[in-house]
């Protein structure tokens, strides 16, 4: 990759304006911040979180996924006070701005933070307050997707959906569903998603990452997904790809995460080209940069180096991310104009 960049004069992908639509809360943390917080609270971190290198994970088997979740849980246990939450969001916003993000939709399951932050409602309020502050400090537009956990009871998801709807005017724009797709069925969560949609929230569940195309179909049929977290395994089913394309359902594709978790063996195998050629809109995302080591601009670098996306195609990817966002119309228009300006500017 480095050699390619030295040989070719290329536009800076950090300057390419884009929207970031797939980023998890704890997973957005800077590694150095995790070390700080672990020190502050006397939390012993496993070497996988201190080595400075992304851990090797193979989430395609249940043990590997469990190991990933365990690392995530340990990192989350270091977020204990409103100040920690504020620091996390502020730094995530700073990193995003540095990578050319103009709009961030971060997803969080407030349930996981509730025990240390005084309950579910206080936890969500602390998170939304931190988002407001970070947005003011950095100038980055930030909104929140409340994500239910697939490993928990569907009734918990309904409670969360109601809560998410109550905070729709405070910055919650969508409802998600995360964790191991191989557990349970999407339709167990259909009521929760109906509550969210009726409340005006975007339906954006995870699907088609650890499980195949059927899990993406379930997200469409049972949860009326307008966006899919990952969705990459839809590449195995041309009919499904056509359906995603014709409905304009955007897949939040996270190439660095896919390889780190063993969904694909190498970058070249992530089906970015297949999606692009099929006309399925994508929003490239970092997923959990704390664990996978790559932030937003790096995903676009992967598209350039591993999949030979031209600058015009990379600009189109950025436009797709913006169009799939919940950013207000005037923000979208401004960012899209800046994407055009990025592409029109001469290569330095
Ligand atoms: Zn995710």
mmCIF file of C-alpha atoms and ligand atoms in Angstrom:
data_model
loop_
_atom_site.group_PDB
_atom_site.id
_atom_site.type_symbol
_atom_site.label_atom_id
_atom_site.label_comp_id
_atom_site.label_asym_id
_atom_site.label_seq_id
_atom_site.Cartn_x
_atom_site.Cartn_y
_atom_site.Cartn_z
ATOM 1 C CA UNK A 1 0.000 0.000 0.000
ATOM 2 C CA UNK A 2 2.765 2.418 1.006
ATOM 3 C CA UNK A 3 4.686 1.779 -2.167
ATOM 4 C CA UNK A 4 1.624 2.492 -4.283
ATOM 5 C CA UNK A 5 1.086 5.811 -2.538
ATOM 6 C CA UNK A 6 4.684 6.815 -3.113
ATOM 7 C CA UNK A 7 4.543 6.018 -6.798
ATOM 8 C CA UNK A 8 1.220 7.656 -7.610
ATOM 9 C CA UNK A 9 0.144 11.168 -6.889
ATOM 10 C CA UNK A 10 -3.289 10.757 -5.404
ATOM 11 C CA UNK A 11 -5.913 12.852 -3.715
ATOM 12 C CA UNK A 12 -5.856 12.747 0.069
ATOM 13 C CA UNK A 13 -8.694 10.541 1.283
ATOM 14 C CA UNK A 14 -8.710 12.314 4.630
ATOM 15 C CA UNK A 15 -9.839 15.388 2.748
ATOM 16 C CA UNK A 16 -12.681 13.526 1.053
ATOM 17 C CA UNK A 17 -15.883 14.640 2.831
ATOM 18 C CA UNK A 18 -17.964 11.680 3.978
ATOM 19 C CA UNK A 19 -20.494 10.440 6.497
ATOM 20 C CA UNK A 20 -19.627 7.778 9.046
ATOM 21 C CA UNK A 21 -22.604 5.553 9.723
ATOM 22 C CA UNK A 22 -21.162 2.469 11.385
ATOM 23 C CA UNK A 23 -19.237 3.119 14.567
ATOM 24 C CA UNK A 24 -19.846 1.502 17.954
ATOM 25 C CA UNK A 25 -19.543 3.469 21.132
ATOM 26 C CA UNK A 26 -16.786 1.757 23.156
ATOM 27 C CA UNK A 27 -15.218 0.549 19.917
ATOM 28 C CA UNK A 28 -14.578 4.151 18.910
ATOM 29 C CA UNK A 29 -12.170 4.717 21.807
ATOM 30 C CA UNK A 30 -8.563 5.708 21.225
ATOM 31 C CA UNK A 31 -6.241 2.925 22.417
ATOM 32 C CA UNK A 32 -4.255 5.433 24.513
ATOM 33 C CA UNK A 33 -7.465 6.517 26.256
ATOM 34 C CA UNK A 34 -8.257 2.922 27.130
ATOM 35 C CA UNK A 35 -4.825 2.599 28.754
ATOM 36 C CA UNK A 36 -5.442 5.819 30.710
ATOM 37 C CA UNK A 37 -8.857 4.791 31.942
ATOM 38 C CA UNK A 38 -7.721 1.271 32.843
ATOM 39 C CA UNK A 39 -4.966 2.853 34.896
ATOM 40 C CA UNK A 40 -7.398 5.266 36.537
ATOM 41 C CA UNK A 41 -9.715 2.464 37.646
ATOM 42 C CA UNK A 42 -7.143 -0.262 38.242
ATOM 43 C CA UNK A 43 -8.557 -2.481 35.500
ATOM 44 C CA UNK A 44 -6.181 -5.165 34.307
ATOM 45 C CA UNK A 45 -6.226 -5.230 30.519
ATOM 46 C CA UNK A 46 -5.380 -8.395 28.603
ATOM 47 C CA UNK A 47 -2.377 -8.153 26.324
ATOM 48 C CA UNK A 48 -4.645 -8.126 23.283
ATOM 49 C CA UNK A 49 -5.744 -4.638 24.338
ATOM 50 C CA UNK A 50 -2.339 -3.262 25.311
ATOM 51 C CA UNK A 51 -0.006 -4.511 22.607
ATOM 52 C CA UNK A 52 -0.821 -1.684 20.198
ATOM 53 C CA UNK A 53 -1.594 -4.245 17.518
ATOM 54 C CA UNK A 54 -5.108 -5.352 16.608
ATOM 55 C CA UNK A 55 -5.788 -8.718 18.250
ATOM 56 C CA UNK A 56 -6.191 -11.754 16.050
ATOM 57 C CA UNK A 57 -9.794 -12.796 16.183
ATOM 58 C CA UNK A 58 -11.737 -15.379 14.360
ATOM 59 C CA UNK A 59 -15.324 -14.513 14.965
ATOM 60 C CA UNK A 60 -16.589 -16.973 12.419
ATOM 61 C CA UNK A 61 -16.604 -19.548 15.183
ATOM 62 C CA UNK A 62 -18.481 -18.910 18.401
ATOM 63 C CA UNK A 63 -15.377 -19.002 20.560
ATOM 64 C CA UNK A 64 -13.755 -16.293 18.473
ATOM 65 C CA UNK A 65 -16.861 -14.132 18.685
ATOM 66 C CA UNK A 66 -16.996 -14.706 22.435
ATOM 67 C CA UNK A 67 -13.378 -13.590 22.704
ATOM 68 C CA UNK A 68 -14.146 -10.442 20.715
ATOM 69 C CA UNK A 69 -17.115 -9.678 22.965
ATOM 70 C CA UNK A 70 -15.003 -10.273 26.065
ATOM 71 C CA UNK A 71 -12.388 -7.757 24.932
ATOM 72 C CA UNK A 72 -15.161 -5.309 24.121
ATOM 73 C CA UNK A 73 -16.718 -5.813 27.575
ATOM 74 C CA UNK A 74 -13.405 -5.203 29.349
ATOM 75 C CA UNK A 75 -12.893 -1.987 27.392
ATOM 76 C CA UNK A 76 -16.448 -0.887 28.174
ATOM 77 C CA UNK A 77 -15.894 -1.540 31.888
ATOM 78 C CA UNK A 78 -13.358 1.308 31.840
ATOM 79 C CA UNK A 79 -16.089 3.851 31.032
ATOM 80 C CA UNK A 80 -17.514 4.714 34.434
ATOM 81 C CA UNK A 81 -18.265 8.396 34.738
ATOM 82 C CA UNK A 82 -19.947 11.103 32.658
ATOM 83 C CA UNK A 83 -16.467 12.602 32.144
ATOM 84 C CA UNK A 84 -15.221 9.322 30.647
ATOM 85 C CA UNK A 85 -18.195 9.270 28.286
ATOM 86 C CA UNK A 86 -17.571 12.890 27.298
ATOM 87 C CA UNK A 87 -13.917 12.179 26.623
ATOM 88 C CA UNK A 88 -14.766 9.125 24.518
ATOM 89 C CA UNK A 89 -17.221 10.979 22.296
ATOM 90 C CA UNK A 90 -15.066 14.101 21.991
ATOM 91 C CA UNK A 91 -12.052 12.061 20.893
ATOM 92 C CA UNK A 92 -14.097 9.915 18.524
ATOM 93 C CA UNK A 93 -15.388 13.125 16.947
ATOM 94 C CA UNK A 94 -11.864 14.537 16.688
ATOM 95 C CA UNK A 95 -10.650 11.359 14.985
ATOM 96 C CA UNK A 96 -13.601 11.464 12.616
ATOM 97 C CA UNK A 97 -12.978 15.103 11.709
ATOM 98 C CA UNK A 98 -9.331 14.275 11.026
ATOM 99 C CA UNK A 99 -10.507 11.563 8.651
ATOM 100 C CA UNK A 100 -12.791 13.852 6.687
ATOM 101 C CA UNK A 101 -16.038 12.867 8.351
ATOM 102 C CA UNK A 102 -18.677 15.564 8.156
ATOM 103 C CA UNK A 103 -21.450 13.596 9.801
ATOM 104 C CA UNK A 104 -21.278 10.790 12.369
ATOM 105 C CA UNK A 105 -23.978 8.374 13.458
ATOM 106 C CA UNK A 106 -22.654 6.463 16.446
ATOM 107 C CA UNK A 107 -24.447 3.439 17.846
ATOM 108 C CA UNK A 108 -24.818 2.498 21.443
ATOM 109 C CA UNK A 109 -26.716 0.109 23.657
ATOM 110 C CA UNK A 110 -27.266 2.266 26.746
ATOM 111 C CA UNK A 111 -28.192 -0.861 28.733
ATOM 112 C CA UNK A 112 -24.527 -1.809 28.945
ATOM 113 C CA UNK A 113 -23.587 1.528 30.515
ATOM 114 C CA UNK A 114 -26.645 1.828 32.760
ATOM 115 C CA UNK A 115 -25.267 0.033 35.851
ATOM 116 C CA UNK A 116 -22.369 2.491 36.208
ATOM 117 C CA UNK A 117 -24.245 5.601 35.158
ATOM 118 C CA UNK A 118 -27.292 5.439 37.400
ATOM 119 C CA UNK A 119 -29.747 3.526 35.200
ATOM 120 C CA UNK A 120 -30.929 3.307 31.641
ATOM 121 C CA UNK A 121 -32.400 6.793 31.274
ATOM 122 C CA UNK A 122 -29.507 8.614 32.985
ATOM 123 C CA UNK A 123 -27.070 6.603 30.832
ATOM 124 C CA UNK A 124 -28.781 7.661 27.609
ATOM 125 C CA UNK A 125 -28.994 11.265 28.784
ATOM 126 C CA UNK A 126 -25.284 11.322 29.677
ATOM 127 C CA UNK A 127 -24.472 9.881 26.243
ATOM 128 C CA UNK A 128 -26.671 12.389 24.401
ATOM 129 C CA UNK A 129 -25.251 15.246 26.444
ATOM 130 C CA UNK A 130 -21.720 14.085 25.562
ATOM 131 C CA UNK A 131 -22.729 13.962 21.898
ATOM 132 C CA UNK A 132 -24.037 17.538 22.053
ATOM 133 C CA UNK A 133 -20.840 18.770 23.667
ATOM 134 C CA UNK A 134 -18.572 16.936 21.231
ATOM 135 C CA UNK A 135 -20.583 18.249 18.322
ATOM 136 C CA UNK A 136 -20.240 21.819 19.604
ATOM 137 C CA UNK A 137 -16.508 21.393 20.324
ATOM 138 C CA UNK A 138 -15.588 19.877 16.965
ATOM 139 C CA UNK A 139 -18.226 21.207 14.566
ATOM 140 C CA UNK A 140 -19.039 17.649 13.500
ATOM 141 C CA UNK A 141 -22.730 16.768 13.191
ATOM 142 C CA UNK A 142 -23.329 13.722 15.402
ATOM 143 C CA UNK A 143 -26.442 11.655 15.942
ATOM 144 C CA UNK A 144 -27.125 8.408 17.794
ATOM 145 C CA UNK A 145 -28.500 5.011 16.894
ATOM 146 C CA UNK A 146 -29.761 3.089 19.893
ATOM 147 C CA UNK A 147 -28.899 -0.562 19.343
ATOM 148 C CA UNK A 148 -30.554 -3.508 21.024
ATOM 149 C CA UNK A 149 -28.596 -6.622 21.841
ATOM 150 C CA UNK A 150 -29.600 -9.784 20.045
ATOM 151 C CA UNK A 151 -28.421 -11.928 22.944
ATOM 152 C CA UNK A 152 -30.996 -10.377 25.264
ATOM 153 C CA UNK A 153 -34.741 -10.872 25.485
ATOM 154 C CA UNK A 154 -36.877 -9.216 22.784
ATOM 155 C CA UNK A 155 -38.814 -7.462 25.556
ATOM 156 C CA UNK A 156 -35.625 -5.609 26.488
ATOM 157 C CA UNK A 157 -35.372 -4.479 22.875
ATOM 158 C CA UNK A 158 -38.927 -3.134 23.040
ATOM 159 C CA UNK A 159 -38.101 -1.150 26.166
ATOM 160 C CA UNK A 160 -35.084 0.286 24.391
ATOM 161 C CA UNK A 161 -37.083 1.106 21.274
ATOM 162 C CA UNK A 162 -39.598 3.073 23.344
ATOM 163 C CA UNK A 163 -36.775 4.902 25.057
ATOM 164 C CA UNK A 164 -35.083 5.638 21.734
ATOM 165 C CA UNK A 165 -38.312 7.114 20.354
ATOM 166 C CA UNK A 166 -38.712 9.309 23.444
ATOM 167 C CA UNK A 167 -35.317 10.818 22.711
ATOM 168 C CA UNK A 168 -35.836 11.294 18.990
ATOM 169 C CA UNK A 169 -35.815 15.061 19.437
ATOM 170 C CA UNK A 170 -32.628 14.862 21.487
ATOM 171 C CA UNK A 171 -30.456 13.303 18.794
ATOM 172 C CA UNK A 172 -31.557 9.675 18.421
ATOM 173 C CA UNK A 173 -32.165 8.974 14.726
ATOM 174 C CA UNK A 174 -32.177 5.210 14.415
ATOM 175 C CA UNK A 175 -32.597 1.811 15.974
ATOM 176 C CA UNK A 176 -30.157 -1.059 15.542
ATOM 177 C CA UNK A 177 -29.615 -4.652 16.526
ATOM 178 C CA UNK A 178 -26.163 -6.036 17.167
ATOM 179 C CA UNK A 179 -24.213 -9.005 18.518
ATOM 180 C CA UNK A 180 -24.111 -12.592 17.290
ATOM 181 C CA UNK A 181 -26.385 -12.939 14.250
ATOM 182 C CA UNK A 182 -26.324 -16.697 14.651
ATOM 183 C CA UNK A 183 -28.395 -16.403 17.831
ATOM 184 C CA UNK A 184 -32.142 -16.080 17.658
ATOM 185 C CA UNK A 185 -34.165 -14.734 14.768
ATOM 186 C CA UNK A 186 -34.549 -11.224 13.461
ATOM 187 C CA UNK A 187 -38.313 -11.563 13.652
ATOM 188 C CA UNK A 188 -38.122 -12.004 17.437
ATOM 189 C CA UNK A 189 -37.325 -8.298 17.404
ATOM 190 C CA UNK A 190 -39.978 -7.215 14.911
ATOM 191 C CA UNK A 191 -42.164 -5.521 17.528
ATOM 192 C CA UNK A 192 -39.244 -3.467 18.836
ATOM 193 C CA UNK A 193 -38.425 -2.338 15.315
ATOM 194 C CA UNK A 194 -42.063 -1.521 14.617
ATOM 195 C CA UNK A 195 -42.078 0.747 17.690
ATOM 196 C CA UNK A 196 -38.899 2.425 16.477
ATOM 197 C CA UNK A 197 -40.187 2.917 12.912
ATOM 198 C CA UNK A 198 -43.554 4.217 14.104
ATOM 199 C CA UNK A 199 -41.601 6.729 16.162
ATOM 200 C CA UNK A 200 -39.827 7.946 13.045
ATOM 201 C CA UNK A 201 -36.532 6.156 13.635
ATOM 202 C CA UNK A 202 -34.457 4.531 10.932
ATOM 203 C CA UNK A 203 -34.266 0.739 11.042
ATOM 204 C CA UNK A 204 -30.604 -0.262 10.821
ATOM 205 C CA UNK A 205 -29.967 -3.774 12.160
ATOM 206 C CA UNK A 206 -26.774 -5.779 11.706
ATOM 207 C CA UNK A 207 -27.067 -8.639 9.216
ATOM 208 C CA UNK A 208 -25.049 -10.546 6.668
ATOM 209 C CA UNK A 209 -21.791 -10.462 8.585
ATOM 210 C CA UNK A 210 -21.464 -13.697 10.541
ATOM 211 C CA UNK A 211 -24.513 -15.205 8.862
ATOM 212 C CA UNK A 212 -25.262 -15.509 5.185
ATOM 213 C CA UNK A 213 -27.682 -13.803 2.793
ATOM 214 C CA UNK A 214 -30.725 -15.169 4.639
ATOM 215 C CA UNK A 215 -29.920 -12.920 7.586
ATOM 216 C CA UNK A 216 -29.985 -9.878 5.285
ATOM 217 C CA UNK A 217 -33.337 -10.993 3.851
ATOM 218 C CA UNK A 218 -34.659 -11.314 7.401
ATOM 219 C CA UNK A 219 -33.579 -7.738 8.144
ATOM 220 C CA UNK A 220 -35.504 -6.553 5.082
ATOM 221 C CA UNK A 221 -38.605 -8.724 5.522
ATOM 222 C CA UNK A 222 -39.010 -8.741 9.296
ATOM 223 C CA UNK A 223 -37.414 -5.504 10.441
ATOM 224 C CA UNK A 224 -37.988 -3.367 7.324
ATOM 225 C CA UNK A 225 -34.365 -2.308 7.381
ATOM 226 C CA UNK A 226 -33.572 0.927 5.580
ATOM 227 C CA UNK A 227 -29.894 0.338 6.196
ATOM 228 C CA UNK A 228 -28.008 -2.833 7.020
ATOM 229 C CA UNK A 229 -25.041 -3.045 9.354
ATOM 230 C CA UNK A 230 -22.434 -4.890 7.248
ATOM 231 C CA UNK A 231 -24.678 -6.874 4.873
ATOM 232 C CA UNK A 232 -21.591 -8.037 2.975
ATOM 233 C CA UNK A 233 -22.689 -11.656 2.783
ATOM 234 C CA UNK A 234 -25.497 -10.531 0.467
ATOM 235 C CA UNK A 235 -22.782 -10.738 -2.194
ATOM 236 C CA UNK A 236 -23.437 -14.494 -2.224
ATOM 237 C CA UNK A 237 -26.945 -13.961 -3.610
ATOM 238 C CA UNK A 238 -27.376 -11.974 -6.848
ATOM 239 C CA UNK A 239 -31.162 -11.772 -6.420
ATOM 240 C CA UNK A 240 -30.731 -10.221 -3.009
ATOM 241 C CA UNK A 241 -28.157 -7.770 -4.373
ATOM 242 C CA UNK A 242 -30.671 -6.660 -6.992
ATOM 243 C CA UNK A 243 -33.266 -6.207 -4.291
ATOM 244 C CA UNK A 244 -30.947 -4.078 -2.162
ATOM 245 C CA UNK A 245 -30.000 -2.025 -5.197
ATOM 246 C CA UNK A 246 -33.549 -1.445 -6.422
ATOM 247 C CA UNK A 247 -34.746 -0.425 -2.962
ATOM 248 C CA UNK A 248 -31.683 1.699 -2.342
ATOM 249 C CA UNK A 249 -30.924 -0.047 0.943
ATOM 250 C CA UNK A 250 -27.452 1.052 1.994
ATOM 251 C CA UNK A 251 -25.063 -1.451 3.512
ATOM 252 C CA UNK A 252 -22.683 -0.112 6.141
ATOM 253 C CA UNK A 253 -19.623 -1.994 4.943
ATOM 254 C CA UNK A 254 -16.622 -2.194 7.277
ATOM 255 C CA UNK A 255 -13.750 -3.828 5.357
ATOM 256 C CA UNK A 256 -11.065 -3.644 8.062
ATOM 257 C CA UNK A 257 -13.459 -5.189 10.569
ATOM 258 C CA UNK A 258 -14.447 -7.952 8.162
ATOM 259 C CA UNK A 259 -10.875 -9.145 7.773
ATOM 260 C CA UNK A 260 -9.979 -8.627 11.456
ATOM 261 C CA UNK A 261 -12.916 -10.817 12.468
ATOM 262 C CA UNK A 262 -12.197 -13.434 9.835
ATOM 263 C CA UNK A 263 -15.395 -12.898 7.829
ATOM 264 C CA UNK A 264 -12.999 -12.734 4.853
ATOM 265 C CA UNK A 265 -9.445 -13.997 4.688
ATOM 266 C CA UNK A 266 -7.982 -10.943 3.019
ATOM 267 C CA UNK A 267 -8.996 -7.460 1.954
ATOM 268 C CA UNK A 268 -9.315 -8.411 -1.693
ATOM 269 C CA UNK A 269 -12.094 -10.853 -0.739
ATOM 270 C CA UNK A 270 -14.376 -8.215 0.816
ATOM 271 C CA UNK A 271 -17.029 -7.745 -1.886
ATOM 272 C CA UNK A 272 -16.738 -3.971 -2.323
ATOM 273 C CA UNK A 273 -16.544 -4.298 -6.122
ATOM 274 C CA UNK A 274 -19.463 -6.702 -6.261
ATOM 275 C CA UNK A 275 -21.640 -4.278 -4.330
ATOM 276 C CA UNK A 276 -20.480 -1.285 -6.317
ATOM 277 C CA UNK A 277 -21.065 -2.927 -9.681
ATOM 278 C CA UNK A 278 -24.470 -4.206 -8.533
ATOM 279 C CA UNK A 279 -25.493 -0.676 -7.585
ATOM 280 C CA UNK A 280 -25.918 -1.457 -3.894
ATOM 281 C CA UNK A 281 -25.168 1.759 -2.008
ATOM 282 C CA UNK A 282 -22.494 1.520 0.658
ATOM 283 C CA UNK A 283 -21.387 3.600 3.591
ATOM 284 C CA UNK A 284 -17.895 2.547 4.588
ATOM 285 C CA UNK A 285 -17.421 2.411 8.350
ATOM 286 C CA UNK A 286 -14.805 1.579 10.968
ATOM 287 C CA UNK A 287 -17.062 -0.537 13.240
ATOM 288 C CA UNK A 288 -14.685 -0.849 16.235
ATOM 289 C CA UNK A 289 -11.404 0.921 15.488
ATOM 290 C CA UNK A 290 -10.249 0.281 19.070
ATOM 291 C CA UNK A 291 -10.082 -3.423 18.252
ATOM 292 C CA UNK A 292 -9.452 -3.380 14.510
ATOM 293 C CA UNK A 293 -6.901 -0.574 14.354
ATOM 294 C CA UNK A 294 -8.295 1.247 11.304
ATOM 295 C CA UNK A 295 -10.398 4.388 11.400
ATOM 296 C CA UNK A 296 -12.634 5.910 8.749
ATOM 297 C CA UNK A 297 -10.254 7.181 6.075
ATOM 298 C CA UNK A 298 -8.411 3.842 6.214
ATOM 299 C CA UNK A 299 -11.553 2.098 4.915
ATOM 300 C CA UNK A 300 -11.458 4.293 1.819
ATOM 301 C CA UNK A 301 -7.728 3.577 1.487
ATOM 302 C CA UNK A 302 -8.615 -0.112 1.411
ATOM 303 C CA UNK A 303 -11.112 0.540 -1.387
ATOM 304 C CA UNK A 304 -8.372 2.325 -3.287
ATOM 305 C CA UNK A 305 -5.510 -0.086 -2.724
ATOM 306 C CA UNK A 306 -7.201 -3.500 -2.449
ATOM 307 C CA UNK A 307 -10.072 -2.885 -4.873
ATOM 308 C CA UNK A 308 -8.621 -0.307 -7.276
ATOM 309 C CA UNK A 309 -11.368 2.245 -6.753
ATOM 310 C CA UNK A 310 -10.566 5.383 -8.719
ATOM 311 C CA UNK A 311 -10.918 8.811 -7.168
ATOM 312 C CA UNK A 312 -14.216 9.270 -9.025
ATOM 313 C CA UNK A 313 -15.466 5.979 -7.557
ATOM 314 C CA UNK A 314 -14.236 6.888 -4.083
ATOM 315 C CA UNK A 315 -16.085 10.184 -4.369
ATOM 316 C CA UNK A 316 -19.195 8.215 -5.304
ATOM 317 C CA UNK A 317 -18.726 6.008 -2.210
ATOM 318 C CA UNK A 318 -18.539 9.165 -0.100
ATOM 319 C CA UNK A 319 -21.733 10.468 -1.733
ATOM 320 C CA UNK A 320 -23.475 7.172 -0.996
ATOM 321 C CA UNK A 321 -22.552 7.499 2.680
ATOM 322 C CA UNK A 322 -23.928 11.023 2.809
ATOM 323 C CA UNK A 323 -27.161 10.109 1.025
ATOM 324 C CA UNK A 324 -27.767 7.233 3.459
ATOM 325 C CA UNK A 325 -27.275 9.421 6.500
ATOM 326 C CA UNK A 326 -29.929 11.123 8.550
ATOM 327 C CA UNK A 327 -28.180 14.463 8.133
ATOM 328 C CA UNK A 328 -30.499 17.407 7.478
ATOM 329 C CA UNK A 329 -30.952 18.331 3.837
ATOM 330 C CA UNK A 330 -28.790 21.457 4.013
ATOM 331 C CA UNK A 331 -25.909 19.481 5.541
ATOM 332 C CA UNK A 332 -26.188 16.801 2.857
ATOM 333 C CA UNK A 333 -26.211 19.370 0.102
ATOM 334 C CA UNK A 334 -23.139 21.131 1.509
ATOM 335 C CA UNK A 335 -21.184 17.899 1.974
ATOM 336 C CA UNK A 336 -22.118 16.611 -1.500
ATOM 337 C CA UNK A 337 -20.926 19.890 -3.015
ATOM 338 C CA UNK A 338 -17.641 19.506 -1.152
ATOM 339 C CA UNK A 339 -17.266 15.942 -2.460
ATOM 340 C CA UNK A 340 -17.565 17.347 -5.980
ATOM 341 C CA UNK A 341 -14.994 20.012 -5.134
ATOM 342 C CA UNK A 342 -12.596 17.347 -3.788
ATOM 343 C CA UNK A 343 -12.863 15.458 -7.059
ATOM 344 C CA UNK A 344 -12.635 18.569 -9.239
ATOM 345 C CA UNK A 345 -9.488 19.853 -7.538
ATOM 346 C CA UNK A 346 -6.270 19.001 -9.363
ATOM 347 C CA UNK A 347 -4.221 16.152 -7.914
ATOM 348 C CA UNK A 348 -1.568 17.813 -5.742
HETATM 349 ZN ZN1 LIG B 1 -21.140 -3.251 13.981
#
